[in-house]
């Protein structure tokens, strides 16, 4: 029997996405934090947006943060091939974990106590 570790991103009690490694889960969680900030910012603006539209725009801006940063720095659109595609939400892990690979890739490290 194999033991598989899954990292689940949960927001407001709802499972958003499952990942095979912590790095991807943390990145997705950070993107959701950014989307929350964008959404709050958009709703506080003078724009007449309902909650759903503001949330969709905020999520898109967060998913496309590299393109947004490029536009803010250069006032130009990034080249088409450099624009990142949005992350698709699924309940499946982003990368399947092989049990043998998981045990062989872990390395022990010592931590110095203060």
Short mmCIF file of N, CA and C in Angstrom, two decimals:
data_model
loop_
_atom_site.label_atom_id
_atom_site.label_comp_id
_atom_site.label_asym_id
_atom_site.label_seq_id
_atom_site.Cartn_x
_atom_site.Cartn_y
_atom_site.Cartn_z
N UNK A 1 0.85 -1.17 0.00
CA UNK A 1 0.00 0.00 0.00
C UNK A 1 0.90 1.24 0.00
N UNK A 2 0.55 2.20 -0.82
CA UNK A 2 1.33 3.44 -0.91
C UNK A 2 0.65 4.54 -0.11
N UNK A 3 1.47 5.39 0.48
CA UNK A 3 0.97 6.55 1.20
C UNK A 3 1.23 7.76 0.31
N UNK A 4 0.17 8.53 0.05
CA UNK A 4 0.28 9.69 -0.82
C UNK A 4 -0.08 10.93 -0.02
N UNK A 5 0.79 11.91 -0.07
CA UNK A 5 0.54 13.18 0.60
C UNK A 5 -0.09 14.13 -0.41
N UNK A 6 -1.20 14.75 -0.01
CA UNK A 6 -1.86 15.74 -0.85
C UNK A 6 -1.97 17.04 -0.07
N UNK A 7 -1.79 18.14 -0.77
CA UNK A 7 -1.92 19.45 -0.17
C UNK A 7 -3.18 20.09 -0.73
N UNK A 8 -4.13 20.40 0.16
CA UNK A 8 -5.43 20.93 -0.25
C UNK A 8 -5.51 22.39 0.17
N UNK A 9 -5.86 23.25 -0.78
CA UNK A 9 -6.06 24.66 -0.49
C UNK A 9 -7.54 24.82 -0.15
N UNK A 10 -7.79 25.34 1.07
CA UNK A 10 -9.16 25.51 1.56
C UNK A 10 -9.39 26.99 1.82
N UNK A 11 -10.49 27.52 1.31
CA UNK A 11 -10.88 28.91 1.53
C UNK A 11 -12.31 28.95 2.00
N UNK A 12 -12.54 29.62 3.12
CA UNK A 12 -13.88 29.79 3.69
C UNK A 12 -14.60 28.44 3.80
N UNK A 13 -13.85 27.43 4.24
CA UNK A 13 -14.41 26.10 4.45
C UNK A 13 -14.63 25.30 3.18
N UNK A 14 -14.24 25.80 2.05
CA UNK A 14 -14.45 25.13 0.77
C UNK A 14 -13.10 24.72 0.16
N UNK A 15 -13.00 23.46 -0.25
CA UNK A 15 -11.78 22.98 -0.89
C UNK A 15 -11.71 23.58 -2.29
N UNK A 16 -10.61 24.31 -2.55
CA UNK A 16 -10.46 24.97 -3.85
C UNK A 16 -9.68 24.11 -4.84
N UNK A 17 -8.57 23.53 -4.37
CA UNK A 17 -7.74 22.75 -5.27
C UNK A 17 -6.82 21.83 -4.48
N UNK A 18 -6.44 20.73 -5.07
CA UNK A 18 -5.54 19.76 -4.45
C UNK A 18 -4.25 19.68 -5.26
N UNK A 19 -3.12 19.64 -4.55
CA UNK A 19 -1.82 19.60 -5.20
C UNK A 19 -0.99 18.45 -4.66
N UNK A 20 0.00 18.06 -5.45
CA UNK A 20 0.89 16.98 -5.05
C UNK A 20 2.07 17.49 -4.24
N UNK A 21 2.35 18.81 -4.32
CA UNK A 21 3.47 19.32 -3.54
C UNK A 21 3.11 20.66 -2.90
N UNK A 22 3.80 20.95 -1.82
CA UNK A 22 3.53 22.14 -1.01
C UNK A 22 3.82 23.42 -1.76
N UNK A 23 4.84 23.45 -2.57
CA UNK A 23 5.23 24.66 -3.30
C UNK A 23 4.08 25.13 -4.21
N UNK A 24 3.48 24.22 -4.95
CA UNK A 24 2.37 24.57 -5.84
C UNK A 24 1.15 25.01 -5.04
N UNK A 25 0.88 24.33 -3.93
CA UNK A 25 -0.25 24.70 -3.09
C UNK A 25 -0.06 26.09 -2.50
N UNK A 26 1.15 26.40 -2.04
CA UNK A 26 1.45 27.73 -1.49
C UNK A 26 1.31 28.80 -2.56
N UNK A 27 1.76 28.52 -3.77
CA UNK A 27 1.66 29.49 -4.87
C UNK A 27 0.20 29.76 -5.21
N UNK A 28 -0.62 28.73 -5.22
CA UNK A 28 -2.05 28.90 -5.51
C UNK A 28 -2.73 29.68 -4.39
N UNK A 29 -2.37 29.38 -3.14
CA UNK A 29 -2.93 30.09 -2.00
C UNK A 29 -2.55 31.57 -2.06
N UNK A 30 -1.31 31.86 -2.42
CA UNK A 30 -0.86 33.25 -2.55
C UNK A 30 -1.62 33.95 -3.66
N UNK A 31 -1.88 33.27 -4.77
CA UNK A 31 -2.64 33.84 -5.87
C UNK A 31 -4.06 34.16 -5.40
N UNK A 32 -4.67 33.30 -4.59
CA UNK A 32 -6.01 33.56 -4.06
C UNK A 32 -5.99 34.75 -3.11
N UNK A 33 -4.92 34.89 -2.31
CA UNK A 33 -4.79 36.07 -1.44
C UNK A 33 -4.75 37.35 -2.28
N UNK A 34 -3.99 37.30 -3.38
CA UNK A 34 -3.89 38.45 -4.27
C UNK A 34 -5.25 38.76 -4.89
N UNK A 35 -5.98 37.74 -5.30
CA UNK A 35 -7.31 37.94 -5.88
C UNK A 35 -8.25 38.57 -4.86
N UNK A 36 -8.17 38.15 -3.60
CA UNK A 36 -9.01 38.75 -2.55
C UNK A 36 -8.70 40.23 -2.39
N UNK A 37 -7.41 40.58 -2.43
CA UNK A 37 -7.02 41.98 -2.31
C UNK A 37 -7.51 42.79 -3.50
N UNK A 38 -7.36 42.26 -4.71
CA UNK A 38 -7.86 42.94 -5.90
C UNK A 38 -9.37 43.13 -5.83
N UNK A 39 -10.08 42.09 -5.40
CA UNK A 39 -11.53 42.15 -5.31
C UNK A 39 -11.98 43.24 -4.34
N UNK A 40 -11.36 43.28 -3.17
CA UNK A 40 -11.69 44.30 -2.18
C UNK A 40 -11.40 45.70 -2.73
N UNK A 41 -10.27 45.84 -3.41
CA UNK A 41 -9.88 47.12 -4.00
C UNK A 41 -10.87 47.56 -5.07
N UNK A 42 -11.29 46.62 -5.93
CA UNK A 42 -12.26 46.95 -6.98
C UNK A 42 -13.61 47.35 -6.41
N UNK A 43 -14.05 46.66 -5.36
CA UNK A 43 -15.34 46.96 -4.76
C UNK A 43 -15.35 48.31 -4.04
N UNK A 44 -14.17 48.75 -3.57
CA UNK A 44 -14.07 50.05 -2.91
C UNK A 44 -13.97 51.20 -3.91
N UNK A 45 -13.75 50.89 -5.18
CA UNK A 45 -13.57 51.93 -6.20
C UNK A 45 -14.93 52.55 -6.55
N UNK A 46 -14.88 53.58 -7.37
CA UNK A 46 -16.10 54.23 -7.83
C UNK A 46 -16.77 53.48 -8.97
N UNK A 47 -16.17 52.39 -9.41
CA UNK A 47 -16.75 51.58 -10.48
C UNK A 47 -18.01 50.89 -9.98
N UNK A 48 -18.99 50.79 -10.83
CA UNK A 48 -20.24 50.12 -10.47
C UNK A 48 -20.13 48.64 -10.85
N UNK A 49 -19.54 47.85 -9.96
CA UNK A 49 -19.35 46.42 -10.20
C UNK A 49 -20.12 45.62 -9.16
N UNK A 50 -20.76 44.55 -9.60
CA UNK A 50 -21.35 43.67 -8.59
C UNK A 50 -20.26 42.72 -8.08
N UNK A 51 -20.54 42.03 -7.00
CA UNK A 51 -19.53 41.19 -6.35
C UNK A 51 -18.95 40.13 -7.29
N UNK A 52 -19.81 39.47 -8.07
CA UNK A 52 -19.36 38.38 -8.94
C UNK A 52 -18.40 38.90 -10.02
N UNK A 53 -18.74 40.04 -10.62
CA UNK A 53 -17.87 40.61 -11.66
C UNK A 53 -16.54 41.03 -11.05
N UNK A 54 -16.59 41.70 -9.90
CA UNK A 54 -15.35 42.12 -9.23
C UNK A 54 -14.48 40.92 -8.89
N UNK A 55 -15.08 39.84 -8.40
CA UNK A 55 -14.31 38.64 -8.07
C UNK A 55 -13.69 38.01 -9.31
N UNK A 56 -14.44 37.97 -10.42
CA UNK A 56 -13.91 37.39 -11.66
C UNK A 56 -12.75 38.23 -12.20
N UNK A 57 -12.90 39.54 -12.19
CA UNK A 57 -11.81 40.41 -12.65
C UNK A 57 -10.60 40.25 -11.73
N UNK A 58 -10.84 40.23 -10.43
CA UNK A 58 -9.75 40.11 -9.46
C UNK A 58 -9.00 38.79 -9.63
N UNK A 59 -9.72 37.71 -9.83
CA UNK A 59 -9.08 36.41 -10.03
C UNK A 59 -8.26 36.41 -11.32
N UNK A 60 -8.81 37.01 -12.37
CA UNK A 60 -8.07 37.08 -13.64
C UNK A 60 -6.79 37.89 -13.47
N UNK A 61 -6.87 39.04 -12.80
CA UNK A 61 -5.68 39.86 -12.58
C UNK A 61 -4.63 39.11 -11.77
N UNK A 62 -5.07 38.38 -10.75
CA UNK A 62 -4.13 37.62 -9.93
C UNK A 62 -3.49 36.49 -10.73
N UNK A 63 -4.28 35.80 -11.56
CA UNK A 63 -3.75 34.72 -12.39
C UNK A 63 -2.75 35.25 -13.42
N UNK A 64 -2.97 36.48 -13.86
CA UNK A 64 -2.14 37.08 -14.90
C UNK A 64 -1.16 38.12 -14.33
N UNK A 65 -0.72 37.90 -13.09
CA UNK A 65 0.10 38.91 -12.40
C UNK A 65 1.37 39.27 -13.17
N UNK A 66 1.98 38.33 -13.87
CA UNK A 66 3.20 38.64 -14.63
C UNK A 66 2.89 39.60 -15.77
N UNK A 67 1.79 39.38 -16.46
CA UNK A 67 1.39 40.28 -17.54
C UNK A 67 1.02 41.65 -16.99
N UNK A 68 0.31 41.68 -15.85
CA UNK A 68 -0.07 42.95 -15.22
C UNK A 68 1.19 43.72 -14.83
N UNK A 69 2.15 43.05 -14.22
CA UNK A 69 3.40 43.71 -13.83
C UNK A 69 4.15 44.24 -15.05
N UNK A 70 4.16 43.48 -16.13
CA UNK A 70 4.83 43.91 -17.36
C UNK A 70 4.16 45.17 -17.91
N UNK A 71 2.84 45.19 -17.94
CA UNK A 71 2.11 46.36 -18.44
C UNK A 71 2.37 47.56 -17.55
N UNK A 72 2.38 47.38 -16.24
CA UNK A 72 2.64 48.50 -15.33
C UNK A 72 4.05 49.05 -15.50
N UNK A 73 5.03 48.18 -15.75
CA UNK A 73 6.41 48.62 -15.91
C UNK A 73 6.66 49.29 -17.25
N UNK A 74 6.07 48.74 -18.32
CA UNK A 74 6.43 49.18 -19.67
C UNK A 74 5.33 49.93 -20.41
N UNK A 75 4.12 49.89 -19.91
CA UNK A 75 2.95 50.47 -20.60
C UNK A 75 2.70 49.80 -21.95
N UNK A 76 3.15 48.55 -22.08
CA UNK A 76 2.95 47.78 -23.32
C UNK A 76 2.48 46.38 -22.96
N UNK A 77 1.75 45.79 -23.91
CA UNK A 77 1.33 44.40 -23.72
C UNK A 77 2.53 43.48 -23.83
N UNK A 78 2.57 42.42 -23.03
CA UNK A 78 3.66 41.45 -23.18
C UNK A 78 3.47 40.67 -24.48
N UNK A 79 4.54 40.08 -24.96
CA UNK A 79 4.44 39.26 -26.18
C UNK A 79 3.51 38.09 -25.91
N UNK A 80 2.82 37.63 -26.93
CA UNK A 80 1.78 36.60 -26.79
C UNK A 80 2.30 35.34 -26.13
N UNK A 81 3.51 34.88 -26.48
CA UNK A 81 4.01 33.63 -25.91
C UNK A 81 4.43 33.75 -24.46
N UNK A 82 4.62 34.98 -23.99
CA UNK A 82 5.03 35.14 -22.59
C UNK A 82 3.85 35.30 -21.65
N UNK A 83 2.63 35.40 -22.20
CA UNK A 83 1.44 35.53 -21.35
C UNK A 83 1.09 34.16 -20.81
N UNK A 84 0.99 34.08 -19.48
CA UNK A 84 0.69 32.84 -18.80
C UNK A 84 -0.79 32.51 -18.91
N UNK A 85 -1.11 31.25 -19.10
CA UNK A 85 -2.50 30.83 -19.12
C UNK A 85 -3.00 30.66 -17.69
N UNK A 86 -4.30 30.94 -17.41
CA UNK A 86 -4.83 30.81 -16.06
C UNK A 86 -4.75 29.37 -15.56
N UNK A 87 -4.66 29.23 -14.26
CA UNK A 87 -4.63 27.93 -13.62
C UNK A 87 -6.03 27.35 -13.64
N UNK A 88 -6.18 26.12 -14.12
CA UNK A 88 -7.49 25.48 -14.16
C UNK A 88 -7.75 24.81 -12.82
N UNK A 89 -8.97 24.98 -12.30
CA UNK A 89 -9.31 24.36 -11.02
C UNK A 89 -9.74 22.92 -11.27
N UNK A 90 -9.11 22.00 -10.56
CA UNK A 90 -9.49 20.60 -10.61
C UNK A 90 -9.37 20.04 -9.21
N UNK A 91 -9.94 18.90 -9.03
CA UNK A 91 -9.81 18.25 -7.73
C UNK A 91 -8.68 17.23 -7.74
N UNK A 92 -8.03 17.05 -8.90
CA UNK A 92 -6.94 16.10 -9.03
C UNK A 92 -5.62 16.77 -8.65
N UNK A 93 -4.66 16.02 -8.13
CA UNK A 93 -3.36 16.61 -7.84
C UNK A 93 -2.70 17.12 -9.12
N UNK A 94 -1.93 18.18 -9.01
CA UNK A 94 -1.26 18.75 -10.17
C UNK A 94 -0.26 17.77 -10.76
N UNK A 95 0.44 17.03 -9.91
CA UNK A 95 1.39 16.03 -10.36
C UNK A 95 1.18 14.75 -9.55
N UNK A 96 0.99 13.63 -10.22
CA UNK A 96 0.86 12.38 -9.45
C UNK A 96 2.18 12.06 -8.75
N UNK A 97 2.06 11.49 -7.57
CA UNK A 97 3.25 11.16 -6.79
C UNK A 97 3.48 9.66 -6.86
N UNK A 98 4.69 9.30 -7.22
CA UNK A 98 5.10 7.91 -7.21
C UNK A 98 5.65 7.62 -5.83
N UNK A 99 5.16 6.59 -5.15
CA UNK A 99 5.56 6.30 -3.78
C UNK A 99 7.07 6.08 -3.66
N UNK A 100 7.66 5.37 -4.61
CA UNK A 100 9.10 5.12 -4.57
C UNK A 100 9.89 6.41 -4.74
N UNK A 101 9.41 7.27 -5.64
CA UNK A 101 10.08 8.55 -5.87
C UNK A 101 9.99 9.45 -4.64
N UNK A 102 8.86 9.43 -3.97
CA UNK A 102 8.66 10.28 -2.79
C UNK A 102 9.62 9.91 -1.67
N UNK A 103 9.85 8.62 -1.47
CA UNK A 103 10.73 8.20 -0.38
C UNK A 103 12.19 8.42 -0.74
N UNK A 104 12.54 8.28 -2.02
CA UNK A 104 13.95 8.41 -2.40
C UNK A 104 14.38 9.86 -2.52
N UNK A 105 13.43 10.79 -2.74
CA UNK A 105 13.82 12.19 -2.96
C UNK A 105 13.93 12.99 -1.66
N UNK A 106 13.47 12.45 -0.55
CA UNK A 106 13.55 13.18 0.71
C UNK A 106 14.95 13.08 1.28
N UNK A 107 15.49 14.22 1.68
CA UNK A 107 16.82 14.25 2.28
C UNK A 107 16.69 14.81 3.69
N UNK A 108 17.45 14.28 4.57
CA UNK A 108 17.45 14.77 5.95
C UNK A 108 18.38 15.97 6.04
N UNK A 109 17.99 16.95 6.85
CA UNK A 109 18.86 18.09 7.08
C UNK A 109 18.83 18.42 8.55
N UNK A 110 19.93 18.91 9.02
CA UNK A 110 19.98 19.24 10.43
C UNK A 110 19.63 20.71 10.62
N UNK A 111 19.01 21.02 11.74
CA UNK A 111 18.62 22.37 12.05
C UNK A 111 19.29 22.75 13.36
N UNK A 112 19.96 23.86 13.34
CA UNK A 112 20.68 24.32 14.53
C UNK A 112 19.70 25.04 15.45
N UNK A 113 19.62 24.60 16.68
CA UNK A 113 18.73 25.23 17.66
C UNK A 113 19.37 26.48 18.21
N UNK A 114 18.55 27.48 18.49
CA UNK A 114 19.07 28.76 18.99
C UNK A 114 19.31 28.69 20.48
#
